[in-house]
Coordinates of C-alpha atoms and ligand atoms in Angstrom, one line a residue:
X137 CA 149.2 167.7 124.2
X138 CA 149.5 164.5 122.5
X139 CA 152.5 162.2 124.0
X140 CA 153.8 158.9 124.0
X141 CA 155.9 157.6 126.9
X142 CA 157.9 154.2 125.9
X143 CA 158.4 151.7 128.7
X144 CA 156.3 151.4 131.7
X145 CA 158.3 150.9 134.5
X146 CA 159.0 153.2 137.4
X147 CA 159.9 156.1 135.9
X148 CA 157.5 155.6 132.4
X149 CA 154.5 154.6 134.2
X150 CA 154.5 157.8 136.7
X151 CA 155.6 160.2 133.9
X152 CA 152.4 159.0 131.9
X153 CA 150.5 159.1 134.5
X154 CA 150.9 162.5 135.8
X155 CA 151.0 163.9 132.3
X156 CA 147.6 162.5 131.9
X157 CA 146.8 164.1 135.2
X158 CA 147.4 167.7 133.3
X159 CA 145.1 167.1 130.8
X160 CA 147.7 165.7 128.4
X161 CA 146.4 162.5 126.1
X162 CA 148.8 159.8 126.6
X163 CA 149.6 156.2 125.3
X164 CA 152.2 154.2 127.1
X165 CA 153.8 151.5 124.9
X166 CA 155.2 148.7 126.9
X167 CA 156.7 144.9 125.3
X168 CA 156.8 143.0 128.6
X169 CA 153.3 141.0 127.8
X170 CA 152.4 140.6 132.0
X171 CA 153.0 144.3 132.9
X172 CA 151.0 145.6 129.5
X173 CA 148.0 143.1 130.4
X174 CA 147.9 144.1 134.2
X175 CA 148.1 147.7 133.0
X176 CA 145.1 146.8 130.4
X177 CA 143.0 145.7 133.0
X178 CA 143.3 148.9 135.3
X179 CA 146.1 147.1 137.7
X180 CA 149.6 148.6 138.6
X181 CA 152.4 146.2 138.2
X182 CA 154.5 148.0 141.1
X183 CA 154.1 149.4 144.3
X184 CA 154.6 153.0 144.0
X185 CA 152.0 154.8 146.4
X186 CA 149.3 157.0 144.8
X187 CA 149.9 155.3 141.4
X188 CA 146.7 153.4 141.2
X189 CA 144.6 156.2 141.4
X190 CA 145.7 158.1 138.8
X191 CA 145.9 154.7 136.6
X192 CA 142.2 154.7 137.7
X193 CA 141.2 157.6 137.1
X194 CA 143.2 158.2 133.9
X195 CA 142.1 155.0 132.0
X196 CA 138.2 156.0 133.0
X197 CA 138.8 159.8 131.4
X198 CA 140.5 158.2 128.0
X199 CA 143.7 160.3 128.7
X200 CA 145.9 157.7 129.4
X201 CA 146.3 154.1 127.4
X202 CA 148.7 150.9 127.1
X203 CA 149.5 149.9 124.0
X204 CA 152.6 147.2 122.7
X205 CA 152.8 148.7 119.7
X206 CA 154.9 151.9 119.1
X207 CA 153.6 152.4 115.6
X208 CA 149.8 152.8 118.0
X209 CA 152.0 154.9 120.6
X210 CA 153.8 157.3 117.9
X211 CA 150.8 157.9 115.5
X212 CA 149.9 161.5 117.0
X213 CA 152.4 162.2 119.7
X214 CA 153.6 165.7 119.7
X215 CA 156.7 164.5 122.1
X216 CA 157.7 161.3 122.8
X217 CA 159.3 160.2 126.1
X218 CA 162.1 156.9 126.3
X219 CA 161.6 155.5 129.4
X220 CA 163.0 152.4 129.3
X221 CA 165.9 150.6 131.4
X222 CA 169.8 150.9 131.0
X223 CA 171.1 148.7 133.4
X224 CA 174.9 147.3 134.3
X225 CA 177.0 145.7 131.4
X226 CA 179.5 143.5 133.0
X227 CA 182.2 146.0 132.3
X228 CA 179.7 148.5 134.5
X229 CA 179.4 150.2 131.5
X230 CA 175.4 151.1 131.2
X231 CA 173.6 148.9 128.4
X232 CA 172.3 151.1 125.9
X233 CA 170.6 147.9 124.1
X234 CA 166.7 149.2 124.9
X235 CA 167.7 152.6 124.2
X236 CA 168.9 152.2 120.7
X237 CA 166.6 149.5 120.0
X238 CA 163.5 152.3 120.4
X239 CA 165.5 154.6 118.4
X240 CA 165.6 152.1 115.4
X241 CA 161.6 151.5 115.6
X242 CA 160.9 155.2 115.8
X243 CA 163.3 155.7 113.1
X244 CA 161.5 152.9 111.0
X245 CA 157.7 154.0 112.1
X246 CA 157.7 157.9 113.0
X247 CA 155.3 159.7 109.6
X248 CA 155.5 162.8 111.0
X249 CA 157.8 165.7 112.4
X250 CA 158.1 165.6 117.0
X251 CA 160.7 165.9 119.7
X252 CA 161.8 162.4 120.7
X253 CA 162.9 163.1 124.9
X254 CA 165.1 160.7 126.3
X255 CA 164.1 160.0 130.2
X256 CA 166.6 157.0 130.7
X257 CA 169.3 157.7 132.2
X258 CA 171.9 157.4 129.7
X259 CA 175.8 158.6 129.6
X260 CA 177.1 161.5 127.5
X261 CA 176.6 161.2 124.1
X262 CA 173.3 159.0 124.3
X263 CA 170.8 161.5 122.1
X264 CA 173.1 162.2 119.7
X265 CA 173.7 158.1 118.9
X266 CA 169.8 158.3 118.7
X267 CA 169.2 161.2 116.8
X268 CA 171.7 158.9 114.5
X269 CA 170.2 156.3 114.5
X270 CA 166.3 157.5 114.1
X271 CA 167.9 159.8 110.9
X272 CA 169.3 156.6 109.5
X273 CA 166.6 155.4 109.6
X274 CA 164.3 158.0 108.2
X275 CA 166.5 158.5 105.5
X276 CA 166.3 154.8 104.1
X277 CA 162.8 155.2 103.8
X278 CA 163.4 158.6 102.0
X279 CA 161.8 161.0 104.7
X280 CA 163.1 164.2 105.2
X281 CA 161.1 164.8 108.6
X282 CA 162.2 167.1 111.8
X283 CA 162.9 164.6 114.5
X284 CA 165.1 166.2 117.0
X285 CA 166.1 164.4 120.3
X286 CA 166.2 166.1 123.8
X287 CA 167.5 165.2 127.1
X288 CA 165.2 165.4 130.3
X289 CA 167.0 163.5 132.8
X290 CA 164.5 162.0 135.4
X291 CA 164.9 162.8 139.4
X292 CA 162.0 161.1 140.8
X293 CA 162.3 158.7 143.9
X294 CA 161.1 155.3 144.4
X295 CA 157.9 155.7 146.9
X296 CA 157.7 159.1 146.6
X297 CA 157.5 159.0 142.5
X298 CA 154.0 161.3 141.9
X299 CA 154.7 163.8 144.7
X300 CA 158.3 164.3 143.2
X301 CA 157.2 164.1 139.3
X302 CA 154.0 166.2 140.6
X303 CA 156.7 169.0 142.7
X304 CA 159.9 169.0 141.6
X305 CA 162.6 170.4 143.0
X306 CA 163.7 171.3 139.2
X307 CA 163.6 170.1 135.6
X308 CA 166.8 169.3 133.6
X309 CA 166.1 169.9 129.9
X310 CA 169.3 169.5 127.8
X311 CA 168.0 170.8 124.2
X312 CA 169.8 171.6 120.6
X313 CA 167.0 174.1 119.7
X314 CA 164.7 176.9 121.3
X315 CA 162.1 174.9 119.9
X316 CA 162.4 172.1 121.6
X317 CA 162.9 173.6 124.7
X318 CA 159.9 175.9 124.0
X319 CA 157.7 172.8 123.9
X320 CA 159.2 171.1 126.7
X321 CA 159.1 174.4 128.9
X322 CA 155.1 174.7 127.9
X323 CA 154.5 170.9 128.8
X324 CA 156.1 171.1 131.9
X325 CA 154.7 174.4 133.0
X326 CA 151.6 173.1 135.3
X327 CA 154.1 171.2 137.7
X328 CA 156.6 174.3 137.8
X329 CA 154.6 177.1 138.0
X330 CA 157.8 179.1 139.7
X331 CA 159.7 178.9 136.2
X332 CA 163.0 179.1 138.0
X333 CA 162.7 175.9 138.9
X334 CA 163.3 174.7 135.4
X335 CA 167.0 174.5 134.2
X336 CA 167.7 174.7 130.4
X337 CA 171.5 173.7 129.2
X338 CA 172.9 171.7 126.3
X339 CA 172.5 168.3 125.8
X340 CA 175.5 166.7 127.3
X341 CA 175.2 168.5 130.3
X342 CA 172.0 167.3 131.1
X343 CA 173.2 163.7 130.5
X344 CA 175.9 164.3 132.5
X345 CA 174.0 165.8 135.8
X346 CA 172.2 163.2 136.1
X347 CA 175.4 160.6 136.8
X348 CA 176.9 163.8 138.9
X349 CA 173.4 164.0 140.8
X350 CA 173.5 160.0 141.9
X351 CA 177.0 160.0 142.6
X352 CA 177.0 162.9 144.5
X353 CA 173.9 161.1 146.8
X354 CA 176.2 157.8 146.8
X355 CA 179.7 159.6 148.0
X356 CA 176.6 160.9 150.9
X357 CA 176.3 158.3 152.2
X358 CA 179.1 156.4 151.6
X359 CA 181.2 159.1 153.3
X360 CA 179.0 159.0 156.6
X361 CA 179.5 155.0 156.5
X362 CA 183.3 155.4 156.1
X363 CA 182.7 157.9 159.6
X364 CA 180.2 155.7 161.0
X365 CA 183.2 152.3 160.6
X366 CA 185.2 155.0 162.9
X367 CA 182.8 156.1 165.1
X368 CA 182.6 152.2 166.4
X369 CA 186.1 152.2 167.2
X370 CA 186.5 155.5 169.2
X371 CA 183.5 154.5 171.1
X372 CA 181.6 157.7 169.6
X373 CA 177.6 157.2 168.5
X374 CA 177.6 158.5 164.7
X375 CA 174.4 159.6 165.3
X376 CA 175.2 162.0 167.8
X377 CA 177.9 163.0 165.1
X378 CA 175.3 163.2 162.3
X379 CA 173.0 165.8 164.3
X380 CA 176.5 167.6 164.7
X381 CA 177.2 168.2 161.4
X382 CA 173.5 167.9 159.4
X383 CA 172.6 171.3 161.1
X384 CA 175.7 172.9 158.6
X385 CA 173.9 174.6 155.9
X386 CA 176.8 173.7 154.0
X387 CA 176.1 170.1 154.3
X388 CA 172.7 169.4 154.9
X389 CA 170.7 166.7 156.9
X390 CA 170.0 164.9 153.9
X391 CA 171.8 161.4 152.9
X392 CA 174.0 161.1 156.2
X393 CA 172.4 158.8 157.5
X394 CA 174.7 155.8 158.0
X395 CA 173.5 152.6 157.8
X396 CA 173.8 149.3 155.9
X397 CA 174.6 150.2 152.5
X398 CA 172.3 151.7 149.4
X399 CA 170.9 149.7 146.6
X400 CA 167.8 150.1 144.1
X401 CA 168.0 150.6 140.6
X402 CA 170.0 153.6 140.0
X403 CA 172.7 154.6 142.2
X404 CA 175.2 151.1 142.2
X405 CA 174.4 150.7 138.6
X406 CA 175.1 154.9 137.4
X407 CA 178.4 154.8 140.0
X408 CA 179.2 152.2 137.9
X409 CA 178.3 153.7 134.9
X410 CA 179.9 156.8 135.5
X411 CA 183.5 154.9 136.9
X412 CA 183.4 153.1 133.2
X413 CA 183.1 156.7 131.4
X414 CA 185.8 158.2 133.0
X415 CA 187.9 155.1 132.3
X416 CA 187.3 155.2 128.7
X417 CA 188.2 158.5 128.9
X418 CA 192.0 157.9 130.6
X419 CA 190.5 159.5 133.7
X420 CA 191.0 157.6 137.2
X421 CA 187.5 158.1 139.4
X422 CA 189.3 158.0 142.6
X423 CA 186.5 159.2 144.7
X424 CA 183.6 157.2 142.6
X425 CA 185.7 153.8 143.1
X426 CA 185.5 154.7 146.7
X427 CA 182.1 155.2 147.5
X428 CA 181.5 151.7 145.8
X429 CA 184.3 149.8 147.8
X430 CA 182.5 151.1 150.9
X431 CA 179.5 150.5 149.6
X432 CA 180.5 146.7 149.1
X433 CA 181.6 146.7 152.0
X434 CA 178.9 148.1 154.2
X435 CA 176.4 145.4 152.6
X436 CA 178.6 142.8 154.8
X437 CA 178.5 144.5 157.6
X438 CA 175.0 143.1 159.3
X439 CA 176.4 139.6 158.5
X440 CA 179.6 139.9 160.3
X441 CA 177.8 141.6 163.2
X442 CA 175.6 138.1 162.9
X443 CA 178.3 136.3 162.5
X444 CA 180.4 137.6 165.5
X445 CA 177.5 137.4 168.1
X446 CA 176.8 134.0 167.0
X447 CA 180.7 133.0 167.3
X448 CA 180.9 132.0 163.8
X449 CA 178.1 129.2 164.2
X450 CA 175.1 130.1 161.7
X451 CA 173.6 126.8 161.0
X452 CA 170.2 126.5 162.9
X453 CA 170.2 129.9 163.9
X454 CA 166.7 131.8 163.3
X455 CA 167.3 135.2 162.0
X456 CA 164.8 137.3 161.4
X457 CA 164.6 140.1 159.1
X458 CA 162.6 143.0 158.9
X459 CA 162.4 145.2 155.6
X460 CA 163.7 143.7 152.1
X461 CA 162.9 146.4 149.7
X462 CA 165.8 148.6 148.7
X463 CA 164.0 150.9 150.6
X464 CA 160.4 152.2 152.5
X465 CA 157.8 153.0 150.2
X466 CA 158.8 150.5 147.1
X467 CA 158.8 146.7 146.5
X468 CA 162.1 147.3 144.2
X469 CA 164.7 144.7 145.2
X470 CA 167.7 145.8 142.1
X471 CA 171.1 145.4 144.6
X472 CA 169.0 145.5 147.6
X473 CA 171.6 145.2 150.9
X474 CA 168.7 142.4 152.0
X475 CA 169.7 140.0 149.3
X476 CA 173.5 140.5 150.1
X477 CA 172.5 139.5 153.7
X478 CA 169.9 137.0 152.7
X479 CA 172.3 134.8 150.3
X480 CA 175.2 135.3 153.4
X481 CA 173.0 133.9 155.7
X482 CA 171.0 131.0 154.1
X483 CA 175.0 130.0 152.4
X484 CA 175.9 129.6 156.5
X485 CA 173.1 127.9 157.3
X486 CA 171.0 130.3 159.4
X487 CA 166.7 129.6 158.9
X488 CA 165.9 133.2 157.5
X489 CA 162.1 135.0 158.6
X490 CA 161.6 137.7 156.6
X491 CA 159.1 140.3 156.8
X492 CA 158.8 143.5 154.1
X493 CA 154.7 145.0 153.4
X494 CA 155.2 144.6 150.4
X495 CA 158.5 142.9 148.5
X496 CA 157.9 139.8 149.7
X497 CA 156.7 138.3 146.4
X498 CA 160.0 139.7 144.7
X499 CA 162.1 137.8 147.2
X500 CA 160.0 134.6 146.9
X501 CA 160.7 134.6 143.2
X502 CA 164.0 134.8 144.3
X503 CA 164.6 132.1 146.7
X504 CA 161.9 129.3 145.9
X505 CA 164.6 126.5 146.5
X506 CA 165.0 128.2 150.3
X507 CA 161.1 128.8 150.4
X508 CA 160.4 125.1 149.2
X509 CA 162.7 123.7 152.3
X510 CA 161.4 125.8 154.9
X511 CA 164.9 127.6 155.7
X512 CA 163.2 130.7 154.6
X513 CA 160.1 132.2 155.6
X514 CA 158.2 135.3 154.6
X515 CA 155.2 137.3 155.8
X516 CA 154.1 140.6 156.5
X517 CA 153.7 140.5 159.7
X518 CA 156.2 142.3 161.7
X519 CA 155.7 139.7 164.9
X520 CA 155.7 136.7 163.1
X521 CA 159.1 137.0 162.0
X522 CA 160.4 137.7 164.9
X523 CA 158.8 134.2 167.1
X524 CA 161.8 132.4 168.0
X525 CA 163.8 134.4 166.7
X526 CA 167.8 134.3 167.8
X527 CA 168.3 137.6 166.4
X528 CA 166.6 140.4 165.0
X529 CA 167.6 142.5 162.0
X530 CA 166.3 145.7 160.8
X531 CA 167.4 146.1 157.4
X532 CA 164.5 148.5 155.5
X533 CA 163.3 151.1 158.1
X534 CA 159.6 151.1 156.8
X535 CA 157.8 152.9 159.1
X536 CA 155.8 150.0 160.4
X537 CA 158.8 148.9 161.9
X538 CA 159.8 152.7 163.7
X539 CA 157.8 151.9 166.7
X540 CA 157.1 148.5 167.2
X541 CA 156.4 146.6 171.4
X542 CA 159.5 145.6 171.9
X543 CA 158.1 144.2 175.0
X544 CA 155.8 141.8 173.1
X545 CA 159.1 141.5 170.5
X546 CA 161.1 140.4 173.1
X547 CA 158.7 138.1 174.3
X548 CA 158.7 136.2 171.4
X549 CA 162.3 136.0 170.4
X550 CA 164.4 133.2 171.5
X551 CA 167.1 135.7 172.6
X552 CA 166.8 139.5 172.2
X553 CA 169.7 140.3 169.5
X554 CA 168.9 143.3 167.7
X555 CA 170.9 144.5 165.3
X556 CA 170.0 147.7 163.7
X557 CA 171.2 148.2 160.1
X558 CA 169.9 152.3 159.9
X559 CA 169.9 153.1 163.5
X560 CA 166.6 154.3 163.5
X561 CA 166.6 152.8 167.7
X562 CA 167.2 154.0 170.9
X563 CA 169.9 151.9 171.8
X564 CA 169.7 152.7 175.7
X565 CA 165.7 152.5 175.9
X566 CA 166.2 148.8 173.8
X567 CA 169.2 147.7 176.4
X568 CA 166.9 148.5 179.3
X569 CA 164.4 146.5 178.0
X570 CA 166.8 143.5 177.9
X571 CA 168.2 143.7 174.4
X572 CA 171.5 143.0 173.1
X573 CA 171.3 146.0 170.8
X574 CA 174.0 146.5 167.7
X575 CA 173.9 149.6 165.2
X576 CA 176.3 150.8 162.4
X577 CA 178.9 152.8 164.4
X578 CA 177.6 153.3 167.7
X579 CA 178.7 152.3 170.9
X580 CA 178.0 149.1 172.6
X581 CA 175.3 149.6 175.5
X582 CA 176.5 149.2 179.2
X583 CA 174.5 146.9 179.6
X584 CA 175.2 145.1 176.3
X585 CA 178.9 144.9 177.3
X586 CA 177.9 143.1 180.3
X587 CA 175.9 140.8 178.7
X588 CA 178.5 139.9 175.8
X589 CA 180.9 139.7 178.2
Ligands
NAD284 N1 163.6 153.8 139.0 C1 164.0 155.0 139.4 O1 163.8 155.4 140.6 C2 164.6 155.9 138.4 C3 164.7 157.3 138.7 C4 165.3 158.1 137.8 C5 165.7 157.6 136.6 N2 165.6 156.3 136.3 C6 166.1 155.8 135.0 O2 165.0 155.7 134.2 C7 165.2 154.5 133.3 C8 164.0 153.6 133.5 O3 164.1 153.1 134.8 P1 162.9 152.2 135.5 O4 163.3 152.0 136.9 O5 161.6 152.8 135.1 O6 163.1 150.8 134.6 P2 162.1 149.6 134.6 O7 163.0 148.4 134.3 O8 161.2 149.6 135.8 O9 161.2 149.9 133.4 C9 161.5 149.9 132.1 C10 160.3 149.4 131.2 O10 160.6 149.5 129.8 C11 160.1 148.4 129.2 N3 160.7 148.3 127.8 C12 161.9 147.9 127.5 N4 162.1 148.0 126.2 C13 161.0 148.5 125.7 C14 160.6 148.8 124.4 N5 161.4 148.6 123.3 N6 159.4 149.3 124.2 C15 158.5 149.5 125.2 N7 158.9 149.2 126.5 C16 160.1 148.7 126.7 C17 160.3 147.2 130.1 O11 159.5 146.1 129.8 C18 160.0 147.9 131.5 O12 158.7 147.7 131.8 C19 166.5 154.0 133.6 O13 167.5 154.5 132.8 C20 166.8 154.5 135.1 O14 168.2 154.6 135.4 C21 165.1 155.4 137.2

């Protein structure tokens, strides 16, 4: 089938990609000038694993192209995915601004009859604003051509983005007509050969899932953080308690992990999103405001862990941390808990060595006035962060960091501090070997409360 995908960003990018992959011709149209020239030139913008080889192979075949224009992208497309971004207004409201801008430029370019397919993640009433605007449009250049809009909410996660676009567990297609559906269900076939894994329902209802779907994975784990803050008083290890109630059926071992917050690109900004709907609606989100306070909140908890041990005295202190992506497997930063920490600790002073595989350039950008003066530091190298270190900080568990010698660690810290922001240690094995070890909710060590003490 003929397709174009607009935007190519996380989402865009992997939906072209493993459309091309079936066989499908694709052309990508993208407007940011870098990311379409590195795409040109065979080179993925982002760190998403697996990416680059279909890119590779799919630019070689002729199935997959980059393009900037849309008129180029449109010409032949049977369907035509939007892909682009709808982040936070300052009211939290999402910013339909990209959205509505494609719709006006397919409503001024389309020549022919296709299903337009929104992909962004957009709140209630999104296609129909669209389908307004693109018939606007067509009718003040007198065409009278069938362009319908559909919803297919995308579920894909960051660092696992092909293997979830290539197997997933289902697809969302909110359509008006059986004909839209009909061609969505026969593009989408290949990657859901079990057809019960693809969920047809009007419209608004896929709009809607989607926010229900992120705010359901937010209230997670914002709910296992609200234990975990108890668990530290009663002197009870929240992962003990996680074991104890992951293996309910009911709830799942999924998303109760506690730790120091979530961030990336979708769940803060669709909470958000979602909190804003119901307001405009006269509805209080009692549980949605919730999960963000404690979300907040969490974000602060490594620095007042920090800033406890170090009795309130930050400046000078060497800090390192390890992992500054959102999370393992992506370089995406959007309301990473790192940055929250990052900004907390260079404001008090602290010299900051950071270590991530591969969002270190990101964070540079960032903080090139911190960079410039030294008081930050970055690499990729797990053990150079940590040489005279005051105190250790695991904030993204990347896997290079599961297993790391904590013997040769500790020999090159300053003073052992670990603090461990997902409790992915063994807190007894780390105070054995002599470190002052802190988690999210569990108890303090034996041998930790002797040494505080
Ligand atoms: N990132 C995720 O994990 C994820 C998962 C599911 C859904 N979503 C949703 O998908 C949407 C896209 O997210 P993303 O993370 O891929 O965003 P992104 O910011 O990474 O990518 C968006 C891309 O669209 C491009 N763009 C903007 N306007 C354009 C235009 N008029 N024509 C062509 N290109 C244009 C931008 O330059 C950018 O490259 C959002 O609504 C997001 O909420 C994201």
């Amino acid at each position: 089938m003929q397709l174009c995908v607009i935007g190519a960003g996380y989402v865009g990018l992997v939906t072209a990609a493993c459309f091309a992959d079936m066989g499908n011709e694709v052309v990508c149209v993208e407007t940011d000038p870098f990311r379409l020239t590195r795409l040109q030139a065979g080179e993925v913008p982002i760190h998403e694993p697996g990416l680059q080889a279909l890119l590779t192979s799919h630019l070689a075949s002729g199935h997959l192209r980059f393009t900037r224009q849309l008129a180029e992208g449109v010409e032949r497309a049977a369907v035509v995915f939007i892909a682009v971004g709808t982040p936070s207004e300052e009211d939290g409201s999402a910013d339909l601004s990209h959205v509505l801008a494609v719709a006006e430029q397919l409503g001024s370019t389309l020549r022919h009859a296709c299903l337009v397919v929104n992909k962004s993640t957009v709140p209630v009433g999104t296609a129909e604003r669209v389908q307004k605007v693109i018939n606007q449009r067509l009718h003040s250049r007198q065409l009278a051509l069938q362009v319908t809009v559909a919803s297919n909410p995308e579920f894909l996660k960051e660092g696992s983005a092909i293997d979830d676009f290539m197997r997933p567990d289902r697809v969302l297609l909110g359509c008006a007509d059986s004909a839209s559906e009909e061609l969505l269900r026969r593009l989408y076939a290949p990657f859901v050969r079990n057809n019960e894994r693809v969920l047809c329902m009007d419209v608004r209802a896929a709009e809607f899932s989607k926010y229900a779907a992120n705010a359901f994975l937010a209230t997670k784990i914002s709910f296992i953080n609200e234990m975990a803050g108890l668990c530290g008083l009663l002197d009870v290890d929240i992962e003990q308690v996680r074991r104890g109630i992951g293996s309910d059926k009911r709830i799942g071992t999924h998303f109760i992990y506690a730790g120091c917050g979530y961030g990336g690109s979708c769940f803060p900004k669709d909470v958000k999103a979602l909190i804003h709907s119901a307001e405009q609606q006269g509805f209080e989100p009692a549980i949605l405001r919730a999960v963000e306070a404690r979300n907040a909140l969490q974000k602060t908890l490594l620095f007042e862990a920090l800033r406890e041990h170090f009795s309130g005295h930050l400046q000078g202190r060497v800090v390192a941390l390890w992992g500054l992506a959102f999370k393992p497997g992506t370089d995406d930063l959007r309301e990473a808990p790192s940055l929250v920490l990052l900004d907390a600790l260079l404001a008090a002073g602290a010299r900051v060595q950071g270590c991530d595989p591969v969002a270190c350039d990101g964070v540079a950008a960032r903080y090139a006035q911190a960079l410039a003066s030294g008081q930050l530091k970055l690499g990729e190298s797990p053990y150079t962060a940590v040489e005279g270190a005051d105190a250790l900080v695991l904030v993204t568990e990347w896997k290079q960091f599961r297993q790391p010698d904590f013997r040769r660690v500790r020999g090159l810290m300053r003073m052992p501090a670990l603090f461990d922001g997902r409790n992915i240690y063994d807190s007894l094995e780390l105070s054995e070997l002599g470190f002052l070890y802190r988690g999210i909710g569990r108890p303090v060590a034996d041998h930790c409360k002797a040494s505080a003490a």
